[in-house]
GROMACS .gro file of C-alpha atoms in nm:
model
  465
    1MET     CA    1  -1.227  -1.352  -2.276
    2SER     CA    2  -1.212  -1.720  -2.184
    3ASN     CA    3  -1.521  -1.937  -2.167
    4LEU     CA    4  -1.613  -1.900  -1.798
    5GLN     CA    5  -1.910  -2.142  -1.831
    6LYS     CA    6  -1.698  -2.448  -1.914
    7THR     CA    7  -1.566  -2.644  -1.617
    8ILE     CA    8  -1.372  -2.962  -1.541
    9THR     CA    9  -1.373  -3.177  -1.226
   10GLU     CA   10  -1.035  -3.194  -1.049
   11PRO     CA   11  -0.982  -3.541  -0.899
   12ALA     CA   12  -0.925  -3.564  -0.521
   13ARG     CA   13  -0.563  -3.619  -0.426
   14GLU     CA   14  -0.329  -3.610  -0.126
   15ILE     CA   15  -0.123  -3.295  -0.094
   16GLN     CA   16   0.212  -3.286   0.079
   17VAL     CA   17   0.237  -3.059   0.385
   18ARG     CA   18   0.548  -2.859   0.322
   19LYS     CA   19   0.557  -2.679   0.658
   20GLU     CA   20   0.377  -2.638   0.990
   21VAL     CA   21   0.436  -2.301   1.160
   22ASP     CA   22   0.305  -2.086   1.444
   23VAL     CA   23   0.228  -1.778   1.235
   24LEU     CA   24   0.191  -1.760   0.854
   25VAL     CA   25   0.209  -1.419   0.690
   26VAL     CA   26   0.082  -1.415   0.331
   27GLY     CA   27   0.211  -1.123   0.136
   28GLY     CA   28   0.546  -0.943   0.172
   29GLY     CA   29   0.441  -0.581   0.116
   30PRO     CA   30   0.441  -0.296   0.371
   31SER     CA   31   0.191  -0.465   0.605
   32GLY     CA   32   0.337  -0.816   0.569
   33ILE     CA   33   0.690  -0.707   0.658
   34THR     CA   34   0.586  -0.537   0.978
   35ALA     CA   35   0.344  -0.818   1.066
   36ALA     CA   36   0.620  -1.078   1.041
   37LEU     CA   37   0.865  -0.868   1.242
   38ALA     CA   38   0.609  -0.821   1.518
   39ALA     CA   39   0.493  -1.185   1.527
   40VAL     CA   40   0.845  -1.331   1.556
   41GLU     CA   41   0.952  -1.137   1.861
   42ASP     CA   42   0.859  -1.408   2.113
   43GLY     CA   43   1.068  -1.664   1.922
   44LEU     CA   44   0.770  -1.811   1.737
   45ASN     CA   45   0.807  -1.998   1.414
   46VAL     CA   46   0.698  -1.741   1.156
   47LEU     CA   47   0.686  -1.790   0.781
   48LEU     CA   48   0.627  -1.515   0.524
   49LEU     CA   49   0.508  -1.609   0.175
   50GLU     CA   50   0.551  -1.374  -0.121
   51SER     CA   51   0.443  -1.441  -0.480
   52ARG     CA   52   0.721  -1.225  -0.632
   53SER     CA   53   1.099  -1.262  -0.603
   54PHE     CA   54   1.141  -0.971  -0.362
   55LEU     CA   55   0.986  -0.802  -0.056
   56GLY     CA   56   0.844  -0.453  -0.032
   57GLY     CA   57   0.532  -0.455  -0.247
   58ASN     CA   58   0.428  -0.102  -0.336
   59MET     CA   59   0.737   0.038  -0.164
   60THR     CA   60   0.930  -0.092  -0.468
   61ILE     CA   61   0.740   0.077  -0.749
   62GLY     CA   62   0.868   0.438  -0.711
   63LEU     CA   63   0.600   0.573  -0.481
   64PRO     CA   64   0.676   0.773  -0.164
   65ILE     CA   65   0.543   0.639   0.163
   66LEU     CA   66   0.249   0.857   0.262
   67GLY     CA   67   0.102   0.915   0.606
   68PHE     CA   68   0.367   0.891   0.875
   69LEU     CA   69   0.267   1.239   0.988
   70GLY     CA   70  -0.078   1.366   1.080
   71GLN     CA   71  -0.258   1.673   0.947
   72LYS     CA   72  -0.124   1.872   1.243
   73GLY     CA   73   0.236   1.776   1.160
   74ASN     CA   74   0.282   1.533   1.449
   75GLN     CA   75   0.417   1.182   1.387
   76ILE     CA   76   0.132   0.933   1.431
   77ILE     CA   77   0.289   0.615   1.296
   78LYS     CA   78   0.594   0.492   1.487
   79GLY     CA   79   0.700   0.151   1.619
   80ILE     CA   80   0.826  -0.109   1.370
   81PRO     CA   81   0.740   0.109   1.069
   82GLN     CA   82   0.974   0.375   1.196
   83LYS     CA   83   1.243   0.117   1.266
   84PHE     CA   84   1.222   0.012   0.904
   85ILE     CA   85   1.266   0.373   0.788
   86ASP     CA   86   1.561   0.412   1.027
   87ARG     CA   87   1.727   0.109   0.866
   88LEU     CA   88   1.676   0.260   0.522
   89LYS     CA   89   1.814   0.594   0.639
   90ALA     CA   90   2.130   0.414   0.761
   91VAL     CA   91   2.204   0.329   0.399
   92ASP     CA   92   2.094   0.668   0.257
   93ALA     CA   93   1.780   0.507   0.114
   94SER     CA   94   1.511   0.717   0.283
   95SER     CA   95   1.432   1.083   0.330
   96GLU     CA   96   1.290   1.242   0.642
   97HIS     CA   97   0.914   1.249   0.693
   98ARG     CA   98   0.830   1.572   0.515
   99PRO     CA   99   0.505   1.755   0.591
  100CYS     CA  100   0.277   1.798   0.291
  101PRO     CA  101  -0.056   1.984   0.282
  102LEU     CA  102  -0.172   1.749   0.005
  103HIS     CA  103  -0.050   1.410   0.130
  104MET     CA  104   0.004   1.485   0.501
  105SER     CA  105   0.360   1.364   0.470
  106LEU     CA  106   0.601   1.217   0.217
  107THR     CA  107   0.881   0.976   0.288
  108LEU     CA  108   1.092   0.912  -0.020
  109VAL     CA  109   1.250   0.564  -0.035
  110GLU     CA  110   1.490   0.391  -0.277
  111PRO     CA  111   1.303   0.088  -0.417
  112GLU     CA  112   1.597  -0.144  -0.457
  113ALA     CA  113   1.723  -0.074  -0.104
  114VAL     CA  114   1.374  -0.154   0.030
  115LYS     CA  115   1.401  -0.508  -0.109
  116THR     CA  116   1.744  -0.564   0.053
  117VAL     CA  117   1.675  -0.400   0.389
  118ALA     CA  118   1.338  -0.579   0.438
  119LEU     CA  119   1.497  -0.914   0.373
  120GLU     CA  120   1.787  -0.838   0.604
  121MET     CA  121   1.558  -0.734   0.886
  122LEU     CA  122   1.337  -1.041   0.855
  123GLN     CA  123   1.630  -1.281   0.841
  124GLU     CA  124   1.798  -1.113   1.140
  125ALA     CA  125   1.473  -1.150   1.336
  126GLY     CA  126   1.437  -1.521   1.249
  127VAL     CA  127   1.150  -1.497   0.998
  128GLU     CA  128   1.161  -1.757   0.722
  129VAL     CA  129   1.081  -1.604   0.383
  130MET     CA  130   0.961  -1.805   0.087
  131PHE     CA  131   0.935  -1.634  -0.255
  132TYR     CA  132   0.763  -1.747  -0.577
  133THR     CA  133   0.464  -1.886  -0.385
  134PHE     CA  134   0.092  -1.820  -0.436
  135CYS     CA  135  -0.193  -1.891  -0.198
  136SER     CA  136  -0.452  -2.082  -0.406
  137ASP     CA  137  -0.697  -2.219  -0.148
  138ALA     CA  138  -0.777  -2.247   0.223
  139ILE     CA  139  -0.776  -2.546   0.449
  140MET     CA  140  -1.089  -2.527   0.667
  141GLU     CA  141  -1.227  -2.734   0.954
  142GLY     CA  142  -1.566  -2.586   1.017
  143ASP     CA  143  -1.502  -2.216   1.082
  144ASP     CA  144  -1.138  -2.270   1.171
  145LEU     CA  145  -0.870  -2.185   0.915
  146LYS     CA  146  -0.603  -2.448   0.961
  147GLY     CA  147  -0.373  -2.357   0.675
  148ILE     CA  148  -0.357  -2.278   0.308
  149ILE     CA  149  -0.288  -2.449  -0.021
  150ILE     CA  150   0.008  -2.305  -0.208
  151GLU     CA  151   0.109  -2.320  -0.571
  152SER     CA  152   0.471  -2.291  -0.686
  153LYS     CA  153   0.718  -2.449  -0.925
  154ALA     CA  154   0.707  -2.748  -0.684
  155GLY     CA  155   0.336  -2.787  -0.753
  156ARG     CA  156   0.047  -2.791  -0.513
  157GLU     CA  157   0.133  -2.817  -0.141
  158ALA     CA  158  -0.006  -2.728   0.198
  159ILE     CA  159   0.119  -2.507   0.484
  160LEU     CA  160  -0.046  -2.542   0.825
  161ALA     CA  161  -0.043  -2.263   1.084
  162LYS     CA  162  -0.193  -2.177   1.422
  163THR     CA  163  -0.267  -1.820   1.306
  164ILE     CA  164  -0.265  -1.669   0.955
  165ILE     CA  165  -0.225  -1.303   0.863
  166ASP     CA  166  -0.358  -1.200   0.526
  167CYS     CA  167  -0.143  -0.919   0.392
  168THR     CA  168  -0.207  -0.984   0.026
  169GLY     CA  169  -0.383  -0.652  -0.029
  170ASP     CA  170  -0.650  -0.846  -0.221
  171ALA     CA  171  -0.792  -1.044   0.072
  172ASP     CA  172  -0.679  -1.361  -0.110
  173VAL     CA  173  -0.668  -1.583   0.196
  174ALA     CA  174  -0.990  -1.440   0.347
  175TYR     CA  175  -1.179  -1.477   0.018
  176ARG     CA  176  -1.071  -1.836  -0.027
  177SER     CA  177  -1.159  -1.909   0.336
  178GLY     CA  178  -1.517  -1.805   0.278
  179VAL     CA  179  -1.504  -1.461   0.434
  180PRO     CA  180  -1.772  -1.235   0.277
  181CYS     CA  181  -1.599  -0.965   0.071
  182GLU     CA  182  -1.693  -0.643  -0.109
  183TYR     CA  183  -1.543  -0.514  -0.431
  184GLY     CA  184  -1.540  -0.154  -0.541
  185ASN     CA  185  -1.815   0.106  -0.504
  186GLU     CA  186  -2.191   0.050  -0.519
  187THR     CA  187  -2.163  -0.026  -0.894
  188GLY     CA  188  -1.851  -0.238  -0.862
  189GLY     CA  189  -1.618   0.032  -0.989
  190VAL     CA  190  -1.269   0.038  -0.842
  191GLN     CA  191  -0.997   0.301  -0.835
  192PRO     CA  192  -0.778   0.262  -1.144
  193PRO     CA  193  -0.422   0.138  -1.112
  194THR     CA  194  -0.105   0.314  -1.224
  195LEU     CA  195   0.209   0.176  -1.384
  196MET     CA  196   0.491   0.392  -1.251
  197PHE     CA  197   0.805   0.461  -1.455
  198CYS     CA  198   1.133   0.641  -1.393
  199LEU     CA  199   1.324   0.892  -1.607
  200GLY     CA  200   1.684   0.997  -1.571
  201GLY     CA  201   1.860   1.315  -1.679
  202VAL     CA  202   1.597   1.541  -1.519
  203ASP     CA  203   1.710   1.888  -1.418
  204THR     CA  204   1.514   1.890  -1.092
  205GLU     CA  205   1.642   2.237  -1.000
  206LYS     CA  206   1.503   2.386  -1.321
  207LEU     CA  207   1.175   2.203  -1.259
  208ARG     CA  208   1.155   2.321  -0.898
  209LEU     CA  209   1.212   2.685  -0.986
  210SER     CA  210   0.965   2.678  -1.272
  211ILE     CA  211   0.685   2.577  -1.038
  212ALA     CA  212   0.692   2.912  -0.865
  213GLU     CA  213   0.571   3.069  -1.196
  214GLU     CA  214   0.287   2.821  -1.238
  215PRO     CA  215  -0.055   2.982  -1.156
  216ARG     CA  216  -0.220   2.798  -0.868
  217THR     CA  217  -0.556   2.753  -1.030
  218TYR     CA  218  -0.635   2.450  -0.817
  219LEU     CA  219  -0.593   2.461  -0.443
  220THR     CA  220  -0.436   2.115  -0.412
  221ASP     CA  221  -0.187   2.153  -0.699
  222PHE     CA  222   0.132   2.286  -0.560
  223ILE     CA  223   0.471   2.200  -0.417
  224PRO     CA  224   0.467   2.270  -0.040
  225ALA     CA  225   0.708   2.547   0.059
  226GLU     CA  226   0.892   2.302   0.292
  227TYR     CA  227   1.044   2.132  -0.012
  228PHE     CA  228   1.226   2.432  -0.149
  229GLY     CA  229   1.598   2.385  -0.093
  230GLN     CA  230   1.562   2.026   0.026
  231ASN     CA  231   1.816   1.838  -0.188
  232ASN     CA  232   1.602   1.881  -0.498
  233GLN     CA  233   1.364   1.614  -0.364
  234PHE     CA  234   0.995   1.698  -0.393
  235ILE     CA  235   0.665   1.605  -0.553
  236VAL     CA  236   0.481   1.796  -0.822
  237VAL     CA  237   0.103   1.759  -0.848
  238GLY     CA  238  -0.059   1.989  -1.099
  239LEU     CA  239   0.075   2.167  -1.409
  240ARG     CA  240  -0.271   2.132  -1.554
  241SER     CA  241  -0.217   2.426  -1.789
  242LEU     CA  242   0.074   2.239  -1.954
  243ILE     CA  243  -0.137   1.921  -1.992
  244GLN     CA  244  -0.416   2.129  -2.140
  245LYS     CA  245  -0.178   2.289  -2.390
  246ALA     CA  246  -0.040   1.950  -2.491
  247ALA     CA  247  -0.392   1.817  -2.535
  248GLU     CA  248  -0.485   2.119  -2.751
  249GLU     CA  249  -0.185   2.043  -2.969
  250GLY     CA  250  -0.299   1.683  -3.023
  251LEU     CA  251  -0.119   1.481  -2.755
  252HIS     CA  252  -0.350   1.237  -2.582
  253LEU     CA  253  -0.286   1.190  -2.211
  254PRO     CA  254  -0.483   0.968  -1.963
  255VAL     CA  255  -0.487   1.210  -1.668
  256GLU     CA  256  -0.567   1.572  -1.588
  257ARG     CA  257  -0.267   1.641  -1.363
  258THR     CA  258   0.107   1.606  -1.389
  259ILE     CA  259   0.244   1.397  -1.102
  260ILE     CA  260   0.623   1.387  -1.064
  261ILE     CA  261   0.814   1.240  -0.770
  262THR     CA  262   1.185   1.324  -0.769
  263GLY     CA  263   1.403   1.026  -0.671
  264LEU     CA  264   1.666   1.006  -0.401
  265ARG     CA  265   1.929   0.981  -0.679
  266LYS     CA  266   2.031   1.294  -0.860
  267GLY     CA  267   1.843   1.351  -1.188
  268GLU     CA  268   1.587   1.073  -1.135
  269ALA     CA  269   1.210   1.129  -1.143
  270TRP     CA  270   0.931   0.877  -1.095
  271ILE     CA  271   0.616   0.950  -1.295
  272ASN     CA  272   0.266   0.869  -1.160
  273MET     CA  273   0.060   0.946  -1.469
  274THR     CA  274  -0.050   0.628  -1.641
  275ARG     CA  275  -0.413   0.543  -1.563
  276ILE     CA  276  -0.591   0.224  -1.667
  277ASN     CA  277  -0.962   0.225  -1.595
  278GLY     CA  278  -1.158  -0.096  -1.548
  279VAL     CA  279  -0.876  -0.320  -1.432
  280ASN     CA  280  -0.970  -0.603  -1.195
  281GLY     CA  281  -0.657  -0.669  -0.988
  282THR     CA  282  -0.776  -1.018  -0.900
  283ASP     CA  283  -0.811  -1.137  -1.257
  284PRO     CA  284  -0.497  -1.233  -1.460
  285GLU     CA  285  -0.643  -1.130  -1.801
  286SER     CA  286  -0.749  -0.793  -1.664
  287LEU     CA  287  -0.415  -0.742  -1.493
  288SER     CA  288  -0.238  -0.835  -1.819
  289HIS     CA  289  -0.444  -0.571  -1.998
  290GLY     CA  290  -0.345  -0.321  -1.724
  291GLU     CA  291   0.026  -0.386  -1.766
  292THR     CA  292  -0.001  -0.369  -2.148
  293GLU     CA  293  -0.210  -0.054  -2.154
  294GLY     CA  294   0.013   0.110  -1.892
  295ARG     CA  295   0.321   0.049  -2.101
  296ARG     CA  296   0.142   0.184  -2.406
  297GLN     CA  297   0.055   0.509  -2.227
  298ILE     CA  298   0.415   0.572  -2.118
  299HIS     CA  299   0.517   0.688  -2.469
  300ASN     CA  300   0.287   0.986  -2.484
  301ILE     CA  301   0.349   1.081  -2.116
  302GLN     CA  302   0.726   1.077  -2.171
  303LYS     CA  303   0.679   1.284  -2.491
  304TYR     CA  304   0.468   1.534  -2.293
  305LEU     CA  305   0.723   1.569  -2.015
  306ILE     CA  306   1.020   1.620  -2.252
  307GLU     CA  307   0.842   1.867  -2.480
  308TYR     CA  308   0.633   2.066  -2.230
  309VAL     CA  309   0.770   2.044  -1.871
  310PRO     CA  310   1.076   2.247  -1.779
  311GLY     CA  311   1.372   2.035  -1.662
  312PHE     CA  312   1.281   1.731  -1.876
  313GLU     CA  313   1.442   1.851  -2.199
  314ASN     CA  314   1.723   1.597  -2.178
  315ALA     CA  315   1.537   1.323  -1.987
  316TYR     CA  316   1.567   0.961  -2.089
  317PHE     CA  317   1.381   0.643  -1.999
  318LEU     CA  318   1.533   0.440  -1.711
  319LYS     CA  319   1.292   0.175  -1.594
  320THR     CA  320   0.934   0.071  -1.545
  321ALA     CA  321   0.803  -0.035  -1.201
  322PRO     CA  322   0.811  -0.416  -1.157
  323PHE     CA  323   0.431  -0.433  -1.153
  324VAL     CA  324   0.128  -0.211  -1.194
  325GLY     CA  325   0.024  -0.040  -0.871
  326ILE     CA  326  -0.324  -0.155  -0.766
  327ARG     CA  327  -0.528   0.089  -0.551
  328GLU     CA  328  -0.834  -0.125  -0.482
  329THR     CA  329  -0.968  -0.479  -0.507
  330ARG     CA  330  -1.149  -0.683  -0.241
  331ARG     CA  331  -1.235  -0.568   0.110
  332ILE     CA  332  -1.344  -0.812   0.380
  333ASN     CA  333  -1.664  -0.791   0.579
  334GLY     CA  334  -1.525  -0.770   0.931
  335GLN     CA  335  -1.663  -0.730   1.278
  336TYR     CA  336  -1.678  -0.357   1.213
  337THR     CA  337  -1.679  -0.172   0.876
  338MET     CA  338  -1.503   0.166   0.881
  339THR     CA  339  -1.697   0.440   0.700
  340GLN     CA  340  -1.633   0.779   0.546
  341GLU     CA  341  -1.806   0.935   0.847
  342ASP     CA  342  -1.557   0.767   1.085
  343ILE     CA  343  -1.271   0.928   0.902
  344LEU     CA  344  -1.418   1.276   0.850
  345SER     CA  345  -1.531   1.293   1.219
  346CYS     CA  346  -1.185   1.195   1.342
  347ARG     CA  347  -1.348   0.904   1.523
  348HIS     CA  348  -1.189   0.748   1.824
  349PHE     CA  349  -1.240   0.374   1.887
  350GLU     CA  350  -1.187   0.196   2.217
  351ASP     CA  351  -1.029  -0.092   2.028
  352ALA     CA  352  -0.795   0.135   1.828
  353ILE     CA  353  -0.477  -0.042   1.709
  354ALA     CA  354  -0.346   0.232   1.476
  355VAL     CA  355  -0.391   0.602   1.408
  356ALA     CA  356  -0.405   0.744   1.056
  357SER     CA  357  -0.457   1.086   0.907
  358TYR     CA  358  -0.443   1.042   0.529
  359PRO     CA  359  -0.749   1.206   0.358
  360LEU     CA  360  -1.018   1.041   0.156
  361ASP     CA  361  -0.836   1.010  -0.177
  362ILE     CA  362  -1.056   0.861  -0.450
  363HIS     CA  363  -0.919   0.827  -0.800
  364HIS     CA  364  -1.251   0.805  -0.986
  365PRO     CA  365  -1.324   0.466  -1.144
  366GLN     CA  366  -1.415   0.649  -1.469
  367GLY     CA  367  -1.251   0.949  -1.624
  368GLY     CA  368  -0.927   1.107  -1.508
  369GLY     CA  369  -1.027   1.293  -1.195
  370CYS     CA  370  -0.950   1.257  -0.823
  371THR     CA  371  -1.129   1.374  -0.507
  372LEU     CA  372  -0.953   1.458  -0.181
  373VAL     CA  373  -1.127   1.535   0.149
  374TRP     CA  374  -0.943   1.606   0.473
  375CYS     CA  375  -1.067   1.552   0.829
  376GLY     CA  376  -0.844   1.812   0.987
  377ASP     CA  377  -0.668   1.582   1.233
  378CYS     CA  378  -0.644   1.203   1.267
  379TYR     CA  379  -0.872   0.901   1.317
  380ASP     CA  380  -0.835   0.554   1.467
  381ILE     CA  381  -0.838   0.215   1.294
  382PRO     CA  382  -1.026  -0.034   1.508
  383PHE     CA  383  -0.908  -0.389   1.578
  384ARG     CA  384  -1.256  -0.523   1.481
  385SER     CA  385  -1.199  -0.408   1.120
  386LEU     CA  386  -0.905  -0.647   1.092
  387ILE     CA  387  -1.109  -0.946   1.213
  388PRO     CA  388  -1.317  -1.117   0.945
  389GLN     CA  389  -1.662  -1.253   0.985
  390LYS     CA  390  -1.721  -1.629   0.988
  391VAL     CA  391  -1.354  -1.749   0.985
  392LYS     CA  392  -1.135  -1.801   1.292
  393ASN     CA  393  -0.753  -1.795   1.323
  394LEU     CA  394  -0.731  -1.527   1.053
  395ILE     CA  395  -0.651  -1.158   1.078
  396VAL     CA  396  -0.622  -0.913   0.784
  397ALA     CA  397  -0.391  -0.612   0.753
  398GLY     CA  398  -0.359  -0.353   0.475
  399ARG     CA  399  -0.600  -0.205   0.231
  400SER     CA  400  -0.837  -0.506   0.232
  401ILE     CA  401  -0.955  -0.464   0.592
  402SER     CA  402  -1.324  -0.404   0.656
  403THR     CA  403  -1.408  -0.057   0.520
  404THR     CA  404  -1.642   0.106   0.273
  405HIS     CA  405  -1.512   0.202  -0.073
  406GLU     CA  406  -1.473   0.562   0.048
  407ALA     CA  407  -1.297   0.480   0.374
  408MET     CA  408  -1.059   0.244   0.197
  409SER     CA  409  -0.937   0.539  -0.010
  410ALA     CA  410  -0.795   0.687   0.311
  411ILE     CA  411  -0.643   0.388   0.491
  412ARG     CA  412  -0.488   0.229   0.178
  413VAL     CA  413  -0.162   0.421   0.174
  414MET     CA  414   0.157   0.257   0.299
  415ALA     CA  415   0.226   0.404   0.642
  416PRO     CA  416  -0.119   0.309   0.783
  417CYS     CA  417  -0.082  -0.035   0.621
  418MET     CA  418   0.251  -0.080   0.800
  419ALA     CA  419   0.092   0.018   1.134
  420MET     CA  420  -0.192  -0.231   1.074
  421GLY     CA  421   0.067  -0.498   0.997
  422GLU     CA  422   0.246  -0.442   1.329
  423ALA     CA  423  -0.087  -0.469   1.513
  424ALA     CA  424  -0.183  -0.788   1.330
  425GLY     CA  425   0.155  -0.948   1.402
  426ARG     CA  426   0.134  -0.864   1.772
  427ALA     CA  427  -0.226  -0.994   1.785
  428ALA     CA  428  -0.119  -1.321   1.625
  429LYS     CA  429   0.162  -1.359   1.873
  430LEU     CA  430  -0.068  -1.275   2.163
  431ALA     CA  431  -0.326  -1.529   2.037
  432ILE     CA  432  -0.070  -1.810   2.045
  433ARG     CA  433   0.075  -1.692   2.378
  434THR     CA  434  -0.271  -1.700   2.544
  435GLY     CA  435  -0.423  -1.989   2.353
  436VAL     CA  436  -0.719  -1.807   2.203
  437PRO     CA  437  -0.827  -1.738   1.845
  438VAL     CA  438  -0.672  -1.414   1.716
  439GLY     CA  439  -1.010  -1.242   1.702
  440GLU     CA  440  -1.054  -1.299   2.075
  441VAL     CA  441  -0.729  -1.162   2.208
  442SER     CA  442  -0.743  -0.896   2.478
  443VAL     CA  443  -0.744  -0.564   2.297
  444GLU     CA  444  -0.618  -0.395   2.615
  445GLN     CA  445  -0.316  -0.627   2.617
  446LEU     CA  446  -0.258  -0.568   2.248
  447GLN     CA  447  -0.272  -0.193   2.288
  448ALA     CA  448  -0.039  -0.207   2.587
  449GLU     CA  449   0.215  -0.410   2.391
  450LEU     CA  450   0.187  -0.177   2.086
  451VAL     CA  451   0.257   0.124   2.301
  452GLU     CA  452   0.536  -0.044   2.496
  453SER     CA  453   0.701  -0.127   2.163
  454GLY     CA  454   0.688   0.235   2.045
  455ALA     CA  455   0.364   0.254   1.847
  456PHE     CA  456   0.139   0.559   1.872
  457LEU     CA  457  -0.218   0.541   2.003
  458ARG     CA  458  -0.412   0.850   2.110
  459ASP     CA  459  -0.524   0.713   2.447
  460PHE     CA  460  -0.157   0.651   2.533
  461GLU     CA  461  -0.010   0.965   2.388
  462GLU     CA  462   0.134   1.093   2.713
  463VAL     CA  463   0.287   0.753   2.790
  464ASN     CA  464   0.434   0.730   2.443
  465GLU     CA  465   0.599   1.067   2.467
   0.00000   0.00000   0.00000
């Protein structure tokens, strides 16, 4: 590790202001895309910054989108997120929303198409997108966030904005603005990340039929019946007996369950089985370790699949995800902190801006286990959990909103993050339209606009239908 005690003093200097905009969205993942699309609708000047060379975030690493449907099978996330899925479907890059007893629903997407479609939609809407740009600091006047400092190949510059939406997933803007943040559970442990990878040459039909013979020792480990006969596209969670057999025969694997997600392309399968405990997704050395260890684990996992899992006999390596998938880092302290009890009691909030149904899903910070707990229906995400303490002109969307460690495990998946993004974008637009800080917008107006635009809120269910 580097010597964290040694410091230098950076001399004061003038920094060029590269841009001044109405709304600045930092982060181009699921929440950032929908936030920018919502914010730009009034013709505002909206800029989206992304540190990578493409949009889509975790939608580009081989994962299905979870959570469009609720535990009762009804669609609870609509609006701009659904419009995005519709655009993907138009180019055969998305499946239907498929009910799943384990994950509520699965929506398979083609990662490369996500990058292209997201960029097309943002450009058509008038959003300016700037890649290869990091947020490195905040520009504060008292409690007012006036802009951010960016770092890029061009050096250190400033961007000023009337309202900023933090969609970084790591609360980068909030943290640098002085918003109090939490990290991990009561001992600082976070859910471990996964480096996804993709194999080709998989006989998905042979795999699918073999599952029927697998004893269902664990209640959650099965392919839902709805998947049988659906274009060979499904998810496998389980096959613990095969992993146990491989372990008994000397093959070391980092997880207890086999997790296979068949791709939209024939013969492709994405593998969600690497597990790197102890990674801090906000530290470059730790992230580098995560990427390195994830790649190291792929060898044994691929060997296990080819030698033990039916349908993988002729499989070959295709690609690794472009980055390790981080499940948890910072969470802001907001005006309200969502709890496990809020989720398990299906709590309704008067300031609801999104509805979610994904269960508590905690990948244990140590070991290889996972805990899932369902609430039986759906629960609201309150506007106050997107509004940070202490800092004005800032709203947060995605997994870093104000929750406990346990509640974050439920709201972190992509469909709820997209819904939060739309709400944040509409709130930012409303703040500028009415001349108030984003945390003080009329929640009633925001809810009305969300519903009018096609989003789902429980109080407006009859209107929305």
